Coordinates of C-alpha atoms in Angstrom, one line a residue:
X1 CA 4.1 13.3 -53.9
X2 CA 5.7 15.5 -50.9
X3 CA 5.5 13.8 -47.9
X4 CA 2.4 15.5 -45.2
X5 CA 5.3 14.7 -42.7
X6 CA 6.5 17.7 -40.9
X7 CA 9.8 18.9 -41.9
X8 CA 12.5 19.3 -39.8
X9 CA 13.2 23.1 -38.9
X10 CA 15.1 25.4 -41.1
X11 CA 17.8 27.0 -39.2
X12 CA 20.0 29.9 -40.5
X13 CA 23.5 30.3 -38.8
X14 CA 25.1 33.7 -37.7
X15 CA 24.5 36.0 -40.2
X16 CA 25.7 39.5 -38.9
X17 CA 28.9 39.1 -40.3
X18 CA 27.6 38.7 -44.1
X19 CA 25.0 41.2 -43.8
X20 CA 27.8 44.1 -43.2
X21 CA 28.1 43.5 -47.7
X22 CA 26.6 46.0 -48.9
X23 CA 23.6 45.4 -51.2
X24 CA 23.4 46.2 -54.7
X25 CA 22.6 50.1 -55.1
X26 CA 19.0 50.1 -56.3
X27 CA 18.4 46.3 -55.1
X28 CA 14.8 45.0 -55.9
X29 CA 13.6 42.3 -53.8
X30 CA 14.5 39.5 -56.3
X31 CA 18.2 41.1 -55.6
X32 CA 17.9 41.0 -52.0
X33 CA 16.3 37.2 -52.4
X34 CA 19.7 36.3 -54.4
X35 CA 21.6 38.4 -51.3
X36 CA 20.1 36.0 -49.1
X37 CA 20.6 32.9 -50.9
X38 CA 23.9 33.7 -51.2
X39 CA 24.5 34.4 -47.2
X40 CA 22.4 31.9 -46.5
X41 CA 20.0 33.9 -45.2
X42 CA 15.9 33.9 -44.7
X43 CA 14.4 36.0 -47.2
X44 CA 10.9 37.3 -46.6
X45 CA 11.6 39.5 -49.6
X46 CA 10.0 38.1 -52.7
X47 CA 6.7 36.4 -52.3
X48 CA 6.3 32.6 -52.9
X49 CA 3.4 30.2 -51.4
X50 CA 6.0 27.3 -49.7
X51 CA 3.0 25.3 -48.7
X52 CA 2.6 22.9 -51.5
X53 CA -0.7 22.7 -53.7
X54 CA -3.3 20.5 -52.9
X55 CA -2.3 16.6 -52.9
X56 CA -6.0 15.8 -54.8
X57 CA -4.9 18.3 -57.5
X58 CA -1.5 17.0 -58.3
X59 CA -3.3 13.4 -58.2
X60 CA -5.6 14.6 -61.4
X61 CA -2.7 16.8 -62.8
X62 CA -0.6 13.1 -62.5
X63 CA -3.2 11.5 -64.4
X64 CA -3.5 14.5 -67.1
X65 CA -0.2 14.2 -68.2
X66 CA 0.0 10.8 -68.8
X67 CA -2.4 10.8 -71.8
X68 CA -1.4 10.8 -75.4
X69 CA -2.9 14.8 -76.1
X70 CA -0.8 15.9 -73.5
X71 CA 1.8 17.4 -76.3
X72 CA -1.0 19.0 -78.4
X73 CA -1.4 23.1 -78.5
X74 CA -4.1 24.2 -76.4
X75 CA -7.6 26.0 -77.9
X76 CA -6.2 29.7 -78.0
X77 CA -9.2 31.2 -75.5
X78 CA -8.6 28.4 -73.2
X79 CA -10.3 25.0 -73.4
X80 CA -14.0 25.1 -72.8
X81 CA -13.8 22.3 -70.2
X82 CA -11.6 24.8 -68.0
X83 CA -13.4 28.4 -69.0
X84 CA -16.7 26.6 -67.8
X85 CA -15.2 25.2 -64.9
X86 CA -14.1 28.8 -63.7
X87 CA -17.7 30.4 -64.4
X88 CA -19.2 27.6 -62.6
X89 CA -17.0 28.0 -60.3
X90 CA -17.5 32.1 -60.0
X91 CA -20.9 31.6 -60.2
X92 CA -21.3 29.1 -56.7
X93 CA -18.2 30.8 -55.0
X94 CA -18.8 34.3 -55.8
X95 CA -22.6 34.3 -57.2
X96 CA -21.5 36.2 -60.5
X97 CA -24.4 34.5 -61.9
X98 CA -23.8 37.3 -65.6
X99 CA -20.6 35.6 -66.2
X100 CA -20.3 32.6 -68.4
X101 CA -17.3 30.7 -70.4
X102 CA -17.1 33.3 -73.2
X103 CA -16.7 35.9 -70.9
X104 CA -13.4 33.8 -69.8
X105 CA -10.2 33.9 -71.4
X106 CA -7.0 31.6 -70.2
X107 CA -4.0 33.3 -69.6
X108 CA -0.1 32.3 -68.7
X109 CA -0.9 33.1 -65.0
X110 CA -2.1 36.5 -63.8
X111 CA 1.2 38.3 -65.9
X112 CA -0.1 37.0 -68.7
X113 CA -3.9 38.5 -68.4
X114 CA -2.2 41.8 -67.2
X115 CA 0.1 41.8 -70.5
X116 CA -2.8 41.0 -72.5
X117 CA -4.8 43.6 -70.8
X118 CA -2.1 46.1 -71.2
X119 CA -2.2 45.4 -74.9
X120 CA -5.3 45.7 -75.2
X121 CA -4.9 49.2 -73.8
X122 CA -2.2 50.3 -76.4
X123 CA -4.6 48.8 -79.2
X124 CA -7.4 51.4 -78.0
X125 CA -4.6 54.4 -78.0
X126 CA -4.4 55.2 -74.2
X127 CA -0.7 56.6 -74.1
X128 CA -0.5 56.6 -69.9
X129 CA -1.6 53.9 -67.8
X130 CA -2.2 55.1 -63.6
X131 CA -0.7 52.5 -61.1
X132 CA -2.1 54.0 -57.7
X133 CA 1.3 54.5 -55.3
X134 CA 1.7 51.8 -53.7
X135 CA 1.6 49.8 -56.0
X136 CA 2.7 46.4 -57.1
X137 CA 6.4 46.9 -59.2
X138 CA 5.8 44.5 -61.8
X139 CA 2.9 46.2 -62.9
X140 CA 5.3 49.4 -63.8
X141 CA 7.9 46.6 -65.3
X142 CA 4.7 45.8 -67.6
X143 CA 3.8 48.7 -68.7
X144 CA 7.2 49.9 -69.6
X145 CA 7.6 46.6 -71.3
X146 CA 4.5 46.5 -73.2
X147 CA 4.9 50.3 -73.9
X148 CA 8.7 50.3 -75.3
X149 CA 9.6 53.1 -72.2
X150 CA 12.5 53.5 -70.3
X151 CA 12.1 52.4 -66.4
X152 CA 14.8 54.7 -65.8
X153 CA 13.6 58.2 -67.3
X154 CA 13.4 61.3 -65.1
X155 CA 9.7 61.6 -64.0
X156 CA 7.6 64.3 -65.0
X157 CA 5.5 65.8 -61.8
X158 CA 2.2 66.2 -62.1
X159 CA -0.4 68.1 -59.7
X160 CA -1.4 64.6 -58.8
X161 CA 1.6 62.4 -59.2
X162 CA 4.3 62.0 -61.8
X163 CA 4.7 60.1 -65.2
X164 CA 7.4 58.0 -66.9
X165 CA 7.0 56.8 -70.3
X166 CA 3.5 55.2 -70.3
X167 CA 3.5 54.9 -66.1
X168 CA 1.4 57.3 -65.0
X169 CA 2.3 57.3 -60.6
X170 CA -1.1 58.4 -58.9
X171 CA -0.4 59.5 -55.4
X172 CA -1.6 58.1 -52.5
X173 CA -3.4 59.6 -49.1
X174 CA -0.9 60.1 -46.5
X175 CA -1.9 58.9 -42.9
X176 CA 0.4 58.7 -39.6
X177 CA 1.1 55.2 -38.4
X178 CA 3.4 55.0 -35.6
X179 CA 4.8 58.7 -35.1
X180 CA 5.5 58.1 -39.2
X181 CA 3.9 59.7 -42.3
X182 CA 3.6 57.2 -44.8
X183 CA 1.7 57.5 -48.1
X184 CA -0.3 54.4 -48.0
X185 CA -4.3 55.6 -48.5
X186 CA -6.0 55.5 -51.4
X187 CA -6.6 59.9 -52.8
X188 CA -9.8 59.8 -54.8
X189 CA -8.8 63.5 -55.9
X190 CA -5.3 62.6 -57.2
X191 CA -7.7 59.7 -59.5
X192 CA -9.9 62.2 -60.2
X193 CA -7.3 64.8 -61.9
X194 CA -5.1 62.1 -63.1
X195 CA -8.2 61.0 -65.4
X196 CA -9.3 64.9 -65.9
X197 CA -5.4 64.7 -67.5
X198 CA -6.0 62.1 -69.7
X199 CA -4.4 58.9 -68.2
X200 CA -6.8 56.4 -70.3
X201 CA -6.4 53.3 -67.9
X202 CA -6.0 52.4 -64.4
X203 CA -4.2 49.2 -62.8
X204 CA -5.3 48.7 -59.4
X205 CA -4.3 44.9 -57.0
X206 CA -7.3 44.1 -55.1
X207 CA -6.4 42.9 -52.5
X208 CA -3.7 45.5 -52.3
X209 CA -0.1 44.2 -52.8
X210 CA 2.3 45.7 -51.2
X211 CA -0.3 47.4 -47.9
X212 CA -2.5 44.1 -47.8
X213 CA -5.4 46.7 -47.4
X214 CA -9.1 45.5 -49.0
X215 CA -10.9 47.8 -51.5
X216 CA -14.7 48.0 -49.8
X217 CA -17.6 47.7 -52.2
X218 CA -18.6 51.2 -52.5
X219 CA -14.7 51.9 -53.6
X220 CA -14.9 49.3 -55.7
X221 CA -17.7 51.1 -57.5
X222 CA -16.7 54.3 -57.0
X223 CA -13.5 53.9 -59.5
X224 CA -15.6 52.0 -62.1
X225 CA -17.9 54.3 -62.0
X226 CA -14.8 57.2 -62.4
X227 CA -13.4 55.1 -64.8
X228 CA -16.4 54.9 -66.8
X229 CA -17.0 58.5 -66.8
X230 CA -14.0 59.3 -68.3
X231 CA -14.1 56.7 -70.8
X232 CA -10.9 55.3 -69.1
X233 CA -10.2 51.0 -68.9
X234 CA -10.1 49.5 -65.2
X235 CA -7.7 46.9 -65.2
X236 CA -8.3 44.9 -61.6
X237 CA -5.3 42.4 -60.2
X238 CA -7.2 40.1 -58.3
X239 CA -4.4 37.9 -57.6
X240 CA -5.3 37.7 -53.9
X241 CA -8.8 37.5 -54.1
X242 CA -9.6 34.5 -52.3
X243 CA -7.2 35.6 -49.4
X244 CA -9.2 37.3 -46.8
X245 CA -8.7 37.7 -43.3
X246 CA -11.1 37.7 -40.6
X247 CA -14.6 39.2 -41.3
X248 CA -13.1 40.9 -44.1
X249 CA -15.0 40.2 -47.4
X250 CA -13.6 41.2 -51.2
X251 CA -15.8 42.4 -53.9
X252 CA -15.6 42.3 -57.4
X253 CA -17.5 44.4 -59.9
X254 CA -18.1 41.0 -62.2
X255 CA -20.4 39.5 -59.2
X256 CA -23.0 42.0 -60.2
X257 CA -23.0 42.4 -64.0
X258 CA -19.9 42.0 -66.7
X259 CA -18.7 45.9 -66.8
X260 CA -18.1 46.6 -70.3
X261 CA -14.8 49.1 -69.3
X262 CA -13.4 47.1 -66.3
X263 CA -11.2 43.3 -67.2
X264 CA -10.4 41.3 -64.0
X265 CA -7.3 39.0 -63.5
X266 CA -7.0 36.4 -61.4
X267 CA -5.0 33.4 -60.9
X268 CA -4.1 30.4 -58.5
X269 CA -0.5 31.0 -58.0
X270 CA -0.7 32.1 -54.6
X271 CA -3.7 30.7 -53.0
X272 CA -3.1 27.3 -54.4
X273 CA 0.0 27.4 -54.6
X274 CA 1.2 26.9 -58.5
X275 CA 3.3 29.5 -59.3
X276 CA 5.2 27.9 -61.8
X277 CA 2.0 26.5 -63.2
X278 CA 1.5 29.5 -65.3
X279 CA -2.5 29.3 -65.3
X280 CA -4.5 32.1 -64.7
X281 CA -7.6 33.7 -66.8
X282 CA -9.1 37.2 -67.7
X283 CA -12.9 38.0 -66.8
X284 CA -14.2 41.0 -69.4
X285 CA -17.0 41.2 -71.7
X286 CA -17.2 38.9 -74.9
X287 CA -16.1 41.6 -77.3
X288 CA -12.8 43.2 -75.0
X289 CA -12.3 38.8 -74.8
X290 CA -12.4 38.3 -78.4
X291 CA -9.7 41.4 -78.8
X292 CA -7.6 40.4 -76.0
X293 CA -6.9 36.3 -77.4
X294 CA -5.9 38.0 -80.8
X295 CA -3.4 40.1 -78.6
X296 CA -2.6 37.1 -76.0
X297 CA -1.5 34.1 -78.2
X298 CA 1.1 35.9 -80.4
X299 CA 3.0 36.0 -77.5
X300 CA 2.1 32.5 -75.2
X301 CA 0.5 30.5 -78.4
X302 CA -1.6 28.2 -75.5
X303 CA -1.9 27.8 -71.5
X304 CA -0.2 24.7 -70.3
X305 CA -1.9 21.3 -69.5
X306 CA -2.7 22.2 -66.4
X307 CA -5.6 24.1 -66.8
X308 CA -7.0 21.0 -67.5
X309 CA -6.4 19.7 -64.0
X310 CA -7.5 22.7 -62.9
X311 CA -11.0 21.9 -64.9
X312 CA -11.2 18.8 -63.1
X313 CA -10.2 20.1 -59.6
X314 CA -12.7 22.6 -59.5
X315 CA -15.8 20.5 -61.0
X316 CA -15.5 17.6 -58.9
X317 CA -13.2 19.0 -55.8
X318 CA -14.2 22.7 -54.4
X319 CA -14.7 21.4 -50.7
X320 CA -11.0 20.6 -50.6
X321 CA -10.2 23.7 -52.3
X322 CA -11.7 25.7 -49.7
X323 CA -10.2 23.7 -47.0
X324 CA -6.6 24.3 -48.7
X325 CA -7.4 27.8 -48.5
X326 CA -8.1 27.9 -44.9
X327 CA -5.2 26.1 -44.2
X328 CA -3.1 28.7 -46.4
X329 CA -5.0 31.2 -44.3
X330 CA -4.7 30.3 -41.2
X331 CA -1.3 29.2 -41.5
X332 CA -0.5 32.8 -43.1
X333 CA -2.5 34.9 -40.4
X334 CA -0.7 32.8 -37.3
X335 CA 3.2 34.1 -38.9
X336 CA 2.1 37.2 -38.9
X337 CA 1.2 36.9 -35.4
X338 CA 4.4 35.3 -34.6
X339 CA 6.2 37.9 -36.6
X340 CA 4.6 41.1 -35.9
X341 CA 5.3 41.6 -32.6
X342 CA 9.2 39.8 -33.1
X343 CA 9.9 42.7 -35.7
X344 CA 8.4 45.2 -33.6
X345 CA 10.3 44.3 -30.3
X346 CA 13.8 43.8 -32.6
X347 CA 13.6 47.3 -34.0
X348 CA 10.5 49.4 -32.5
X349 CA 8.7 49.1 -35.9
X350 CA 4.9 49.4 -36.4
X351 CA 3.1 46.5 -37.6
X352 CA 0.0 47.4 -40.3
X353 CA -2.1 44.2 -40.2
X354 CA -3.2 42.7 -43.4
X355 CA -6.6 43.0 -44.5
X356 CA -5.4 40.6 -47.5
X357 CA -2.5 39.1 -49.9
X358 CA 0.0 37.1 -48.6
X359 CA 1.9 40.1 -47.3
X360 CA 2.3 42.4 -43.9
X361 CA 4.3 46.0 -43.7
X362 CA 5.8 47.8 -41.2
X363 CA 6.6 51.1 -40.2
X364 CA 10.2 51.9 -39.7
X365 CA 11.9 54.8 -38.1
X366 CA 14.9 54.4 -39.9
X367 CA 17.0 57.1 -42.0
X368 CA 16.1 55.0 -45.0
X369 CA 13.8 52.3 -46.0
X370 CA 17.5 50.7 -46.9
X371 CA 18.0 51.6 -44.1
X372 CA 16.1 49.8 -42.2
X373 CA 16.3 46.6 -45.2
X374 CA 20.1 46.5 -44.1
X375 CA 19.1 46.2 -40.3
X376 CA 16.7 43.3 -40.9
X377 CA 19.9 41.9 -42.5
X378 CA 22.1 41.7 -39.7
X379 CA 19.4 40.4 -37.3
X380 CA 18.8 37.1 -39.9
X381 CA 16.5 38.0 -42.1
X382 CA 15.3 39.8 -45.9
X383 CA 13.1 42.1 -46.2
X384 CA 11.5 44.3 -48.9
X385 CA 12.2 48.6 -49.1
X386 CA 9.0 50.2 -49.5
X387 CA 10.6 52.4 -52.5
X388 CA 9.8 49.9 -54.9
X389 CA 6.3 50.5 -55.1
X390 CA 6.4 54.2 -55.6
X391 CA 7.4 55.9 -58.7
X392 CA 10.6 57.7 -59.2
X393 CA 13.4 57.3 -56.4
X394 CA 12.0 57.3 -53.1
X395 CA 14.6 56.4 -50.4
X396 CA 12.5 56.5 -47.2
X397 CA 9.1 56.1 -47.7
X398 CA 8.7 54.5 -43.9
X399 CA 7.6 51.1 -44.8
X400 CA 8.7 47.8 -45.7
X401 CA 7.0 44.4 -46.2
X402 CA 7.2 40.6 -45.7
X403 CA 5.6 37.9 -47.0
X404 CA 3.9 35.4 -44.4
X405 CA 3.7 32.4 -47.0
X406 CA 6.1 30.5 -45.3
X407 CA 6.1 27.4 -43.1
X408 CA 5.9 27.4 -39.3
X409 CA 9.2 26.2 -38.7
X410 CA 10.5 29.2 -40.5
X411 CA 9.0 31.7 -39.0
X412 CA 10.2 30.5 -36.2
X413 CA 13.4 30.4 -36.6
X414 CA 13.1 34.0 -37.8
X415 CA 11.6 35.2 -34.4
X416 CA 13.8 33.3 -32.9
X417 CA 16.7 35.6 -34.6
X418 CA 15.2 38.4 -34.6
X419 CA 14.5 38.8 -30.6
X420 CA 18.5 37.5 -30.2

């Protein structure tokens, strides 16, 4: 098991002179990651939780994977023992008293419940799927993917946005944050006409990956209820759910009822920490279930073991769960409060608190969101362009992000860098 004993610091060297190379034209954040890898540089490019999971839960997984099953293909919805452990768990956690184990399906992590969501969309004939700008880049990977379309086609403007191939770009609200435009707000009318123009499906992160902002109730509603109108699917990333901050509080539409036109995703790659775990699960009702593991196990045949341990952890062990998620919390919300204010004094950039995720932005006043990426560079650190999470080729959109899932010694040592 890793040791609870604190590490010694992380420290970077001089990294101005490597930072000059240029980086890849086009670079996504796993590019800048491998830029900074390669410098030896801190990347707070590409999310990933570097607190480990939960010492109680890698006891049971220990245990799990010594038995003599352990080799055996997994049931193909996901074994009862975990798909009841997640209702109970929704039920006590969340009160979503309408949802039971066959509303649950196991997936290969949140990807896998958005692939087999997205599937399940092509089955029903929707031919454009509405990401709202910004919007998490993967999501446009997977529908291009799942859709056989080009990621590098010419858009097509709309009145509301743009489309390529089966990505259908919905654009945002545009508010002023720091002296800066920046298209960051969520534009009910752009929803509204993009549905009225027959995008059948929408994909929404709630929490919101890359602005960290928190959908409210009544929004929540509001685009089921849009959705529904329309006779469009509501496809909900709720990879962050259970990361909060403050008095802020995230709803779900499943609490309430199961919504016949709305699947939720959710996984336990980030708040516990298991990203390579690869277990997640889809919440819909019994029939869209039933459709989505005949579209789900061509492609992953079964969930790992550790769903299993996952079963266990969550029957016998939610107090520690929620104390490892305050701990991933409050760790999270105190580099962000180191951070903030060390990016804006380093380059005059406005920070936009998280309301959620595992993520913070900033506004720049840079020429380019590369631009300002390159800056960050030569000060020590990687960061994220906010072009990546708009459609088409956006080269200043006046933001860029960070992820705040690192350790405390690390962020130090970024700070520490940054106000050089």
């Amino acid at each position: 098991f890793v040791s609870k004993k604190r590490c010694k610091p992380e420290t970077k060297g001089d990294m101005s002179e490597h930072a000059r190379e240029p980086l890849p034209e086009n670079a996504t954040m796993r590019d800048i990651f491998d830029y900074c890898k390669k410098h030896n540089i801190h990347s707070l490019a590409q999310g990933m939780i570097e607190l480990p999971p939960p010492e109680l839960l890698r006891e049971i997984l220990s245990v799990i994977v010594s038995g003599t099953t352990v080799h055996q293909y997994r049931a193909r919805q996901g074994e009862e023992v975990y798909r009841d452990a997640i209702a109970s768990h929704l039920n006590s956690e969340w009160g979503a008293k309408a949802v039971t184990a066959a509303n649950i399906m196991a997936t290969q992590g949140v990807s896998g419940g958005i692939i087999a969501s997205l599937l399940y969309a092509r089955a029903k004939g929707v031919k454009h799927v509405g990401m709202l700008q910004p919007f998490y880049t993967y999501h446009k990977l997977q529908v291009h993917s799942v859709y056989g379309t080009s990621g590098t086609a010419e858009c097509e403007e709309r009145s509301w946005g743009s489309v390529q191939g089966a990505c259908a770009f919905i654009n945002g609200a545009t508010t002023t944050i720091g002296g800066v435009e920046v298209e960051i707000e969520v534009n009910w009318e752009a929803i509204a006409s993009a549905l009225d123009d027959g995008v059948g499906a929408l994909i929404v992160c709630n929490p919101i990956n890359p602005s960290g902002r928190v959908l409210k109730e009544e929004e929540v509603k509001k685009m089921v209820q849009m959705c529904a109108d329309k006779g469009a699917l509501l496809i909900l990333d709720e990879c962050y759910a259970d990361l909060t901050f403050g008095d802020v509080t995230h709803y779900c539409p499943m609490h309430d009822s199961v919504v016949d036109n709305v699947i939720v995703v959710r996984g336990f790659s980030k708040v516990l920490g298991v990203q390579s775990w690869r277990v997640g699960y889809v919440i819909a009702s019994e029939e869209l279930i039933a459709e989505c593991v005949a579209l789900h196990d061509p492609i992953y045949i079964s969930v790992p073991i550790t769903q299993h341990a996952m079963a266990v952890y969550f029957k016998q062990d939610a107090d520690n769960y929620a104390e490892h998620r305050a701990e991933l919390k409050a760790l999270m919300w105190a580099n962000w409060e180191v951070l903030a204010p060390a990016f804006g004094k380093a380059f005059g950039w406005t920070p936009i608190a998280p309301e959620g995720t595992m993520y913070g932005c900033f506004v720049h006043n840079e020429k380019s969101d590369m631009d300002a990426v390159q800056k960050a560079l030569e000060k020590g650190v990687g960061i994220c362009p906010g072009g990546i999470f708009y459609g088409g080729k956006r080269d200043n959109t006046g933001l860029v992000r960070i992820h705040l899932g690192i350790n405390a010694d690390k962020t130090e040592d970024i700070a520490k860098h940054l106000l050089a």
